[in-house]
mmCIF file of C-alpha atoms and ligand atoms in Angstrom:
data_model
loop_
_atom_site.group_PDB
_atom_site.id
_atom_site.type_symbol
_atom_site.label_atom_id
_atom_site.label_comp_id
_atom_site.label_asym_id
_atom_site.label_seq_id
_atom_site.Cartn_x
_atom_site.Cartn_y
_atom_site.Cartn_z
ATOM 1 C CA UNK A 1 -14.770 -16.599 1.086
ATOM 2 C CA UNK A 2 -13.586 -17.131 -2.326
ATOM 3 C CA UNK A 3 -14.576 -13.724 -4.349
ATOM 4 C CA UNK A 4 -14.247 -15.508 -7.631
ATOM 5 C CA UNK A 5 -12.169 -12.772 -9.404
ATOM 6 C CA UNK A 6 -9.052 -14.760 -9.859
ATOM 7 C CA UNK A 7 -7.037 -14.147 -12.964
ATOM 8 C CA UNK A 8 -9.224 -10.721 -13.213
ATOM 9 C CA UNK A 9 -6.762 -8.022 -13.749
ATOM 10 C CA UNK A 10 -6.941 -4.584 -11.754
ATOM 11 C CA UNK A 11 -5.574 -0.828 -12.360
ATOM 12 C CA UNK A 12 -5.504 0.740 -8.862
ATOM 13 C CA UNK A 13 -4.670 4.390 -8.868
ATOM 14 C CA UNK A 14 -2.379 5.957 -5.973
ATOM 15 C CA UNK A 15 -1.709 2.456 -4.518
ATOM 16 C CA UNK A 16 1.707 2.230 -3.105
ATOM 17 C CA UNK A 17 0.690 3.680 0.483
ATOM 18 C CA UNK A 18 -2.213 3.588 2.489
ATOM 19 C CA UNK A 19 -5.550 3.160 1.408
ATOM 20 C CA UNK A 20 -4.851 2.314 -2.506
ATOM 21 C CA UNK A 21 -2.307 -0.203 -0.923
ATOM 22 C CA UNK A 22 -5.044 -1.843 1.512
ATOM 23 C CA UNK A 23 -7.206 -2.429 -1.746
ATOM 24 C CA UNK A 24 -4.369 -3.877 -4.204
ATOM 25 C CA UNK A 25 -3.505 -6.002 -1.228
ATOM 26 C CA UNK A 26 -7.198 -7.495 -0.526
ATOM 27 C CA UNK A 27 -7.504 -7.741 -4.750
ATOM 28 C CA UNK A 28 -4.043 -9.833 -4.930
ATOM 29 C CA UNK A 29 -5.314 -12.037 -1.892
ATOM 30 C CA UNK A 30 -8.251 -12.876 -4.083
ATOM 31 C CA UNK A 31 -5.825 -13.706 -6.945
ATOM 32 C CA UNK A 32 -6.416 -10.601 -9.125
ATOM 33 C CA UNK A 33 -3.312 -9.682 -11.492
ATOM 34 C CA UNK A 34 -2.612 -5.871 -10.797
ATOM 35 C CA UNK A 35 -1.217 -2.882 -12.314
ATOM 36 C CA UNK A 36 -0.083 -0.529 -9.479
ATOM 37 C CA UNK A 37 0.070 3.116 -9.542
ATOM 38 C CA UNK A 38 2.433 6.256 -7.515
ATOM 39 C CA UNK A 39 4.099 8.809 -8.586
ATOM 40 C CA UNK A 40 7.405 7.682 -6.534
ATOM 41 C CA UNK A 41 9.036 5.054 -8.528
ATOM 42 C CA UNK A 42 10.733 3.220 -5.526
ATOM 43 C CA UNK A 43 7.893 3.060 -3.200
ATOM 44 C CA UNK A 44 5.942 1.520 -5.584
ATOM 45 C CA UNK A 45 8.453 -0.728 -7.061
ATOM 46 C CA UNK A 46 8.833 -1.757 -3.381
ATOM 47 C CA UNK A 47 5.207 -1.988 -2.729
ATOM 48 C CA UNK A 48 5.017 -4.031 -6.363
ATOM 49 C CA UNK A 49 7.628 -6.510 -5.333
ATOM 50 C CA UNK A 50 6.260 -7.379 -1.553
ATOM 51 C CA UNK A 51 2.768 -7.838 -2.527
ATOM 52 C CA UNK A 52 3.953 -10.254 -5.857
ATOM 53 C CA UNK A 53 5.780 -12.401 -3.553
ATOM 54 C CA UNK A 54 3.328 -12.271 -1.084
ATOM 55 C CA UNK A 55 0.181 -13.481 -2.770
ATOM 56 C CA UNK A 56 1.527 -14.934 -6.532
ATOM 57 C CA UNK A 57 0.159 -13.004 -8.595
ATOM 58 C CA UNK A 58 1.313 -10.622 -11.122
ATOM 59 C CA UNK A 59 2.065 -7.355 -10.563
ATOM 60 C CA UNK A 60 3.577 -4.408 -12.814
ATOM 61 C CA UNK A 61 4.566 -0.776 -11.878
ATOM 62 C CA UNK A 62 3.305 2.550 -13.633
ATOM 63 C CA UNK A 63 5.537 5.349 -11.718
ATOM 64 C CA UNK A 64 3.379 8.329 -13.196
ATOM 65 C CA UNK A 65 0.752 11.579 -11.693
ATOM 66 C CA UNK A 66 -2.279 9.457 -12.860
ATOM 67 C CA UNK A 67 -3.872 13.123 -12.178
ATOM 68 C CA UNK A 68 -2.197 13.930 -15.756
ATOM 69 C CA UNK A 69 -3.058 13.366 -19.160
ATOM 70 C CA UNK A 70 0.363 11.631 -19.699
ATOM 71 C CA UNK A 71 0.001 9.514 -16.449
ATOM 72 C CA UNK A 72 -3.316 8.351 -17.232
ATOM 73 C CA UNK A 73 -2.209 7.409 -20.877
ATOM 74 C CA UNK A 74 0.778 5.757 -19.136
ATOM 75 C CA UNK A 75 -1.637 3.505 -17.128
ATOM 76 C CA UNK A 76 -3.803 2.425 -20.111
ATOM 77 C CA UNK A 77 -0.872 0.944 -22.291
ATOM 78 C CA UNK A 78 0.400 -0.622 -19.701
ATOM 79 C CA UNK A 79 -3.066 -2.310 -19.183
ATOM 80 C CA UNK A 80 -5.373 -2.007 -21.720
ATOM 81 C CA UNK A 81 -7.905 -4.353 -20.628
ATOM 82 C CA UNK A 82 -8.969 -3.979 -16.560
ATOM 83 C CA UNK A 83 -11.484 -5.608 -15.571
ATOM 84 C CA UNK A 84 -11.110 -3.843 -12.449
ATOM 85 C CA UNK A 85 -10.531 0.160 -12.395
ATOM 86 C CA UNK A 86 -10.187 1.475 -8.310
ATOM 87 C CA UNK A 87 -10.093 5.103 -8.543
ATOM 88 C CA UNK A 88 -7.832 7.106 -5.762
ATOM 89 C CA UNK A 89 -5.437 10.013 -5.806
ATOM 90 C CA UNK A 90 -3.972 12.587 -3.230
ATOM 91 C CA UNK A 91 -6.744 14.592 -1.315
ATOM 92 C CA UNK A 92 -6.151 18.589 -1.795
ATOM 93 C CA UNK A 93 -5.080 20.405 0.814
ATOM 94 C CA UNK A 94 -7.010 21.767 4.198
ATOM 95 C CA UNK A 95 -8.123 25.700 4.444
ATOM 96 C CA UNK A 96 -10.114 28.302 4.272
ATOM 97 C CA UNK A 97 -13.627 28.817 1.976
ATOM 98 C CA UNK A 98 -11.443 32.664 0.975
ATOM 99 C CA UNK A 99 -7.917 30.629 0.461
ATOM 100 C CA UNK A 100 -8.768 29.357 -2.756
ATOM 101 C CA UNK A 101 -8.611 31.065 -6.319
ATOM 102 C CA UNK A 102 -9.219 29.608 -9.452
ATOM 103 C CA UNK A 103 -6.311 27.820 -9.784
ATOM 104 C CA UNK A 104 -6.763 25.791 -6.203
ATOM 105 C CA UNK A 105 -10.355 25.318 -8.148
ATOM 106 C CA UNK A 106 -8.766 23.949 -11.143
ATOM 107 C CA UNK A 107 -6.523 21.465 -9.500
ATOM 108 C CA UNK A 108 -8.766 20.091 -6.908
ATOM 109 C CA UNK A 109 -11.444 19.061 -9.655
ATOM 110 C CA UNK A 110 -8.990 17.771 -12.218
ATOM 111 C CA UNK A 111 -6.912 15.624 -9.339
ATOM 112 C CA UNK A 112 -10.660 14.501 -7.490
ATOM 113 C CA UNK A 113 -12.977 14.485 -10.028
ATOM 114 C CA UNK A 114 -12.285 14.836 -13.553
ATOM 115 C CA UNK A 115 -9.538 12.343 -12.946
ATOM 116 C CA UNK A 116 -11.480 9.186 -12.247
ATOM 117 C CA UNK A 117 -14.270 10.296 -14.420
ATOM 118 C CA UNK A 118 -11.727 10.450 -17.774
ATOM 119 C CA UNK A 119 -10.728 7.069 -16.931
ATOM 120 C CA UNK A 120 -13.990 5.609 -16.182
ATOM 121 C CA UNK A 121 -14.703 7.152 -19.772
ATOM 122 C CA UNK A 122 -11.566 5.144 -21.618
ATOM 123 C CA UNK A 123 -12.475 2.146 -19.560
ATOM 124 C CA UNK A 124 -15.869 1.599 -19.054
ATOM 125 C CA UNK A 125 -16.490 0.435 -23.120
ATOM 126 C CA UNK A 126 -14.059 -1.853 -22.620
ATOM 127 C CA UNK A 127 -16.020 -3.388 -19.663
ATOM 128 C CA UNK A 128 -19.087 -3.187 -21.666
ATOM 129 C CA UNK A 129 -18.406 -4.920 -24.531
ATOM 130 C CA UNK A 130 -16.909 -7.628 -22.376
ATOM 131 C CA UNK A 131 -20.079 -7.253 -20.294
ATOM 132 C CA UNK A 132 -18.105 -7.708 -16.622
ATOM 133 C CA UNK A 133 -16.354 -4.629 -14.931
ATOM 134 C CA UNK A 134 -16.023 -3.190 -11.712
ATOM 135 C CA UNK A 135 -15.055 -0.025 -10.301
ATOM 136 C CA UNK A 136 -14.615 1.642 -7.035
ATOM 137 C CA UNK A 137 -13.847 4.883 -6.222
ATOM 138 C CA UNK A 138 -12.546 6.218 -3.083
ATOM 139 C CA UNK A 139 -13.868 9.496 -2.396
ATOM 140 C CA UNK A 140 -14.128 10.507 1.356
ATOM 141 C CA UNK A 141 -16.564 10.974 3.896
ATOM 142 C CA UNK A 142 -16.683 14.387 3.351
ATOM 143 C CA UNK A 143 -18.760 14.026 0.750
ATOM 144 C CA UNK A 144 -21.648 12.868 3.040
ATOM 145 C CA UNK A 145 -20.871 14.959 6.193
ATOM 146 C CA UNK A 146 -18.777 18.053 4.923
ATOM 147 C CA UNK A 147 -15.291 18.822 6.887
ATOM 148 C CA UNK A 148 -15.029 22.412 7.175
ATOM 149 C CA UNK A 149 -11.325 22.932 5.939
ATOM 150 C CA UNK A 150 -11.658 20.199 3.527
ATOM 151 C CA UNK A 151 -13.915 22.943 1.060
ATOM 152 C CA UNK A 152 -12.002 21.703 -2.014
ATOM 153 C CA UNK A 153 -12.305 17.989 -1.134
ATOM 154 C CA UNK A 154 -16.209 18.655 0.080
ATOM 155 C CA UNK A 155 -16.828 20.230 -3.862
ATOM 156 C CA UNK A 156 -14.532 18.124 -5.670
ATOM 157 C CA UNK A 157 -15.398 15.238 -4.337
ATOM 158 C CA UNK A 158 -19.229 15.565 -4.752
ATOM 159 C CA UNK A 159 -18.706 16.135 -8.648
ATOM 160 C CA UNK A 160 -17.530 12.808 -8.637
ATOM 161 C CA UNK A 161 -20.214 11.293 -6.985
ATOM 162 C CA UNK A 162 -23.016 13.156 -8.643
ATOM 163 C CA UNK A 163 -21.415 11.262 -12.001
ATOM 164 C CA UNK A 164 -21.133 8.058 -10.418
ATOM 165 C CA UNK A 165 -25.275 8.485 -9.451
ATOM 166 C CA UNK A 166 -26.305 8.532 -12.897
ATOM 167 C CA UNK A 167 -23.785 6.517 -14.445
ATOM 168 C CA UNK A 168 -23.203 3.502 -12.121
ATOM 169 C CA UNK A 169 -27.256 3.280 -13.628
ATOM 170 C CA UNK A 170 -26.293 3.441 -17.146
ATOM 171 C CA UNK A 171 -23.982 0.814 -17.421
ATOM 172 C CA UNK A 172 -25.095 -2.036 -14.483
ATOM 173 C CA UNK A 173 -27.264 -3.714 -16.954
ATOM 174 C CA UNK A 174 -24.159 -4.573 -18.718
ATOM 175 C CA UNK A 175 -22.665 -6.052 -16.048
ATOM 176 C CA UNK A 176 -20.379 -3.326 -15.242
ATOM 177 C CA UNK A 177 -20.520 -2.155 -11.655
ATOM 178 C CA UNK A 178 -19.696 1.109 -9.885
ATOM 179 C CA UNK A 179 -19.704 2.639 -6.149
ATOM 180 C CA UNK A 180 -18.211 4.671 -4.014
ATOM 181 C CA UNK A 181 -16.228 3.942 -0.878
ATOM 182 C CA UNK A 182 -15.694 6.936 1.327
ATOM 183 C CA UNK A 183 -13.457 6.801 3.943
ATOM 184 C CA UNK A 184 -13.212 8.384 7.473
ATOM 185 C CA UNK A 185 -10.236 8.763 9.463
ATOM 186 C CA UNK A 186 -8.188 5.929 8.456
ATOM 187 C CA UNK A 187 -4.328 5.120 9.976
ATOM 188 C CA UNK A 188 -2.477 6.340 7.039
ATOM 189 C CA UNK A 189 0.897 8.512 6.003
ATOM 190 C CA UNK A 190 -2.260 11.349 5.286
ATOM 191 C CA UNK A 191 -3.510 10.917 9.023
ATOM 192 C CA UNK A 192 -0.554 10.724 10.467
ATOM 193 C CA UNK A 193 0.272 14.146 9.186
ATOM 194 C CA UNK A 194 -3.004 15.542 10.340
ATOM 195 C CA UNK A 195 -2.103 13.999 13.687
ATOM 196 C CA UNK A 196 1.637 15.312 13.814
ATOM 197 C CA UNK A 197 0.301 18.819 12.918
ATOM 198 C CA UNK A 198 -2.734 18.884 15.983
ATOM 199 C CA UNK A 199 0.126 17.999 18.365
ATOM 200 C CA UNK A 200 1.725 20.700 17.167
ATOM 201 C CA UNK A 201 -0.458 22.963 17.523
ATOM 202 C CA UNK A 202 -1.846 21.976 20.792
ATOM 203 C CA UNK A 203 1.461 21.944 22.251
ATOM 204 C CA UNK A 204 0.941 17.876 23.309
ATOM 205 C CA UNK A 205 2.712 14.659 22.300
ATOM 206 C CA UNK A 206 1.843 12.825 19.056
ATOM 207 C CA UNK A 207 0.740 10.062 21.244
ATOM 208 C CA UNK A 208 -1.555 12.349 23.584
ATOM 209 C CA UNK A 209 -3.049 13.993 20.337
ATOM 210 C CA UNK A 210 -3.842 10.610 18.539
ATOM 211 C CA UNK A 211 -5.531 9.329 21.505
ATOM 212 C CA UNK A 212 -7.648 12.117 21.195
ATOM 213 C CA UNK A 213 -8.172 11.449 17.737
ATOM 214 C CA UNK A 214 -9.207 7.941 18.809
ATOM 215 C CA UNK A 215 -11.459 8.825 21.456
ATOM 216 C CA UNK A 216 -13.826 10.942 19.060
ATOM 217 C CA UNK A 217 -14.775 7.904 17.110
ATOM 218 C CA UNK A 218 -17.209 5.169 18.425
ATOM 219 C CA UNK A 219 -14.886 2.744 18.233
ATOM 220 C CA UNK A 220 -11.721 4.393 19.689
ATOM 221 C CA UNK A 221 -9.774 3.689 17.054
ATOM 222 C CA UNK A 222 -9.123 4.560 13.397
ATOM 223 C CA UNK A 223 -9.997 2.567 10.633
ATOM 224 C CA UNK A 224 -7.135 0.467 9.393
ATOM 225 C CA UNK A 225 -6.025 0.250 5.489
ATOM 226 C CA UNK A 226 -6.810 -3.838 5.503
ATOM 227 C CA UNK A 227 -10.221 -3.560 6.358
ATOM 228 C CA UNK A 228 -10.641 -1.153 3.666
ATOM 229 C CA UNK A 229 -9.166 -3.161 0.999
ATOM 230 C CA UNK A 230 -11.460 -5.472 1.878
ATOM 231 C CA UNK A 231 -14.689 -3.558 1.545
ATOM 232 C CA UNK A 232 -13.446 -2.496 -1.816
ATOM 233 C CA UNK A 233 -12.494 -6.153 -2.917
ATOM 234 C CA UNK A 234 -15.653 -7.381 -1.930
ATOM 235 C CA UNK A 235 -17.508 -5.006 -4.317
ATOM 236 C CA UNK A 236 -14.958 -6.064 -7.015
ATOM 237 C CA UNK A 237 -16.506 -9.486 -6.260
ATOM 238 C CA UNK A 238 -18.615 -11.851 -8.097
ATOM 239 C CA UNK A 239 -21.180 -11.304 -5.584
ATOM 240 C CA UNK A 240 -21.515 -7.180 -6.309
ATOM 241 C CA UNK A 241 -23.745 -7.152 -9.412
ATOM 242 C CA UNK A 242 -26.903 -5.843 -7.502
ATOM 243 C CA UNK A 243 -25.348 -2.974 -5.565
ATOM 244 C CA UNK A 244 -25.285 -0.448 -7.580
ATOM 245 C CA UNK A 245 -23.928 3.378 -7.429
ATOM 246 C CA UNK A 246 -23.776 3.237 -3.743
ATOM 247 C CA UNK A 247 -22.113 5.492 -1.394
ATOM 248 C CA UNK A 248 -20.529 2.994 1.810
ATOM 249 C CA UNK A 249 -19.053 5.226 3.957
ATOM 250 C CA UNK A 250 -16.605 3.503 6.191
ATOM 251 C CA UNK A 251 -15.344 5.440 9.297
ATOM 252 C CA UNK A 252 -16.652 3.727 12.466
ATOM 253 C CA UNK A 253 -19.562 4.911 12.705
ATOM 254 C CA UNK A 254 -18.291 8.799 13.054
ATOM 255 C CA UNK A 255 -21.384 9.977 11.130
ATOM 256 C CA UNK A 256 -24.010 10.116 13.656
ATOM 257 C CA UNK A 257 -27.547 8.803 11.369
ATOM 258 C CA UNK A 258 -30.075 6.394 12.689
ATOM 259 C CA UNK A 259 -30.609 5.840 8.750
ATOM 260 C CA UNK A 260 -27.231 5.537 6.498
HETATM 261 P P1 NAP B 1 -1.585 8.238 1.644
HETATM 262 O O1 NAP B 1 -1.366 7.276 2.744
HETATM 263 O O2 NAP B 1 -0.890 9.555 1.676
HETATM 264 O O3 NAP B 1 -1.220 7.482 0.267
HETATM 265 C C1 NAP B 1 -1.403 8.115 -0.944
HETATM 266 C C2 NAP B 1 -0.938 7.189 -2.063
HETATM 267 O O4 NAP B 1 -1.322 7.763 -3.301
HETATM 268 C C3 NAP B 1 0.563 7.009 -2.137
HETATM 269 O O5 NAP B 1 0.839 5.734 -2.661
HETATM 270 C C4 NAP B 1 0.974 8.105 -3.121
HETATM 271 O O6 NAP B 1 2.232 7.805 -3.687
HETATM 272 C C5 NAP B 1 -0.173 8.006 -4.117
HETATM 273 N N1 NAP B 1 -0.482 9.228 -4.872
HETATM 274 C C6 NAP B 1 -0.811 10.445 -4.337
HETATM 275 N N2 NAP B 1 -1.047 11.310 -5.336
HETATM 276 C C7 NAP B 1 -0.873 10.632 -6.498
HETATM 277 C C8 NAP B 1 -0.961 10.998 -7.862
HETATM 278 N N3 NAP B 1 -1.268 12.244 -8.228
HETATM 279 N N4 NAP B 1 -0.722 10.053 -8.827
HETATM 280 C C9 NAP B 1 -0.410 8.792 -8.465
HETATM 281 N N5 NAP B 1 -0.306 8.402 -7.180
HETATM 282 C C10 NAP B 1 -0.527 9.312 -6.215
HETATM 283 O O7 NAP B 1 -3.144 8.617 1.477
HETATM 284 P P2 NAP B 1 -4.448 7.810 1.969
HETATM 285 O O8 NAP B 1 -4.700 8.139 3.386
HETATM 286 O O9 NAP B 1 -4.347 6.391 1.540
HETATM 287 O O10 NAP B 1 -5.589 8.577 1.144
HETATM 288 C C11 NAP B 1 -6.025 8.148 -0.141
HETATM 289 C C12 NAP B 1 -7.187 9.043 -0.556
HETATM 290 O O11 NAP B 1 -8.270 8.871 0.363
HETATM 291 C C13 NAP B 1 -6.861 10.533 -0.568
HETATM 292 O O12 NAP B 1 -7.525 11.157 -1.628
HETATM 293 C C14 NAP B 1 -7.414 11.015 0.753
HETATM 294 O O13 NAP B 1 -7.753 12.379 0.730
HETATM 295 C C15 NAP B 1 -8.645 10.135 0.870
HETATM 296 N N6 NAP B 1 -9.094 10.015 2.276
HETATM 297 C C16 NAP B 1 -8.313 9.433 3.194
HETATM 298 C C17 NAP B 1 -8.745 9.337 4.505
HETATM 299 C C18 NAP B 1 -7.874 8.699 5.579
HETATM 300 O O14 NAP B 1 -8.268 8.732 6.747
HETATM 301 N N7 NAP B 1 -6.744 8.134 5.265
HETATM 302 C C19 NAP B 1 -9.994 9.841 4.864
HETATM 303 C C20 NAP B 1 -10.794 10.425 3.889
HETATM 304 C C21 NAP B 1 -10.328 10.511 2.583
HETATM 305 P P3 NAP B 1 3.168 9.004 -4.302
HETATM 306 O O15 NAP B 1 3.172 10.117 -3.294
HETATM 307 O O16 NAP B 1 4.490 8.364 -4.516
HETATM 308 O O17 NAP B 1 2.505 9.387 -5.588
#
């Protein structure tokens, strides 16, 4: 299926690994020119260079914290224009409701949701006045189905979306499109750290404790980064303009509803 976004050009945020990777891969495939984001300057030059020879297109490298004022800067002179904005960063990190101070606060709504809302801010007029724009962000599933230790990514998180409700509303007739994309348990570097840690802690192999892992979803298995990107490219598609400041939560049907 031809998306009919070639020649668009994309920012994605967090994108040499894992799920920011899947997307800039399934954008490239469709013939979108990207600027790709990470704070690790050979990974992503690496991840840059594979996915330009892979698919043609053109690809440049921002090696900055896009959740910073200087990183974000960083990522609109390099590409003034998008047409294409896909929203991702780190998730915080897994505790306790009492763990967190103000501080923990702080961080976790800067890096998940003041983050993607300051850029949406810078780029949506752009998109506007051109009157075609897309963004997705990638938020989680916790937003929808809360994960007890993930408090900070549960609150964060939410902020994010509650924006996205009313604005994704404010700005469609223009052409400009947003939604969310939440992930569940996806094969990534993050995953595979949650994995290494449960075997761990359960005293089993790595093997024995992802099969577990598996098991709890309804399709055995976890989502893979390629199947993602290609959710999110289709709503970077041509054929996106009537969904509007949705929520698609992708994780194998681990959220048990009868109704989405
Ligand atoms: P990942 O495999 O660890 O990859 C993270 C990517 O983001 C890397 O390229 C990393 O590169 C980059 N990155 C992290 N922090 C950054 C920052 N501050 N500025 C710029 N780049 C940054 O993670 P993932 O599994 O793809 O997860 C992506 C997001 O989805 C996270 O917010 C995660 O919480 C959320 N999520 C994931 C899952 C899942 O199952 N994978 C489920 C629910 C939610 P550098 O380290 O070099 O910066």
């Amino acid at each position: 299926m031809d998306l009919g976004i070639k020649g668009k050009r994309a920012i994605v945020c967090a994108s040499s690994k894992g799920l920011g990777r899947g997307v800039a891969e399934k954008l490239a495939e469709a013939g979108v020119d990207l600027t790709l984001n990470a704070r690790t300057e050979e990974t992503l030059r690496e991840t840059a260079s594979e996915i330009a020879g892979k698919y043609g297109v053109r690809v440049q490298i921002v090696a900055e914290d896009v959740t910073t004022e200087a990183g974000r800067q960083a990522l609109l002179m390099a590409e003034p224009q998008p047409d294409i904005l896909i929203n991702n960063a780190g998730g915080p990190p897994a505790g306790f409701w009492s763990d967190w101070g103000e501080e923990e606060w702080l961080k976790a709504i800067n890096n998940n949701m003041l983050t993607p809302i300051l850029l949406m801010n810078a780029i949506l007029p752009g998109m506007i006045e051109r009157k075609w724009g897309r963004v997705v962000n990638i938020t989680s599933g916790s937003v929808k189905s809360p994960i007890a230790q993930l408090g900070l990514s549960n609150a964060a998180r939410s902020g994010l979306t509650g924006f996205v409700a009313g604005t994704a509303r404010q700005v469609a007739k223009h052409g400009v499109i947003i939604n969310n994309l939440l992930p569940g348990s996806h094969d990534t570097d993050r995953t595979k750290g949650f994995i290494e840690r449960t075997a761990t802690a359960k005293g089993i192999s790595i093997a024995e404790a992802r099969a577990e892992a598996h098991a709890e979803n309804p399709t055995g298995r976890y989502g893979t980064a390629e199947e993602f990107g290609a959710a999110a490219a289709f709503l970077c598609s041509q054929y996106s303009g009537f969904i509007v400041g949705q929520n698609l939560l992708l994780d194998g049907g681990a959220f048990n509803s009868t109704l989405g």
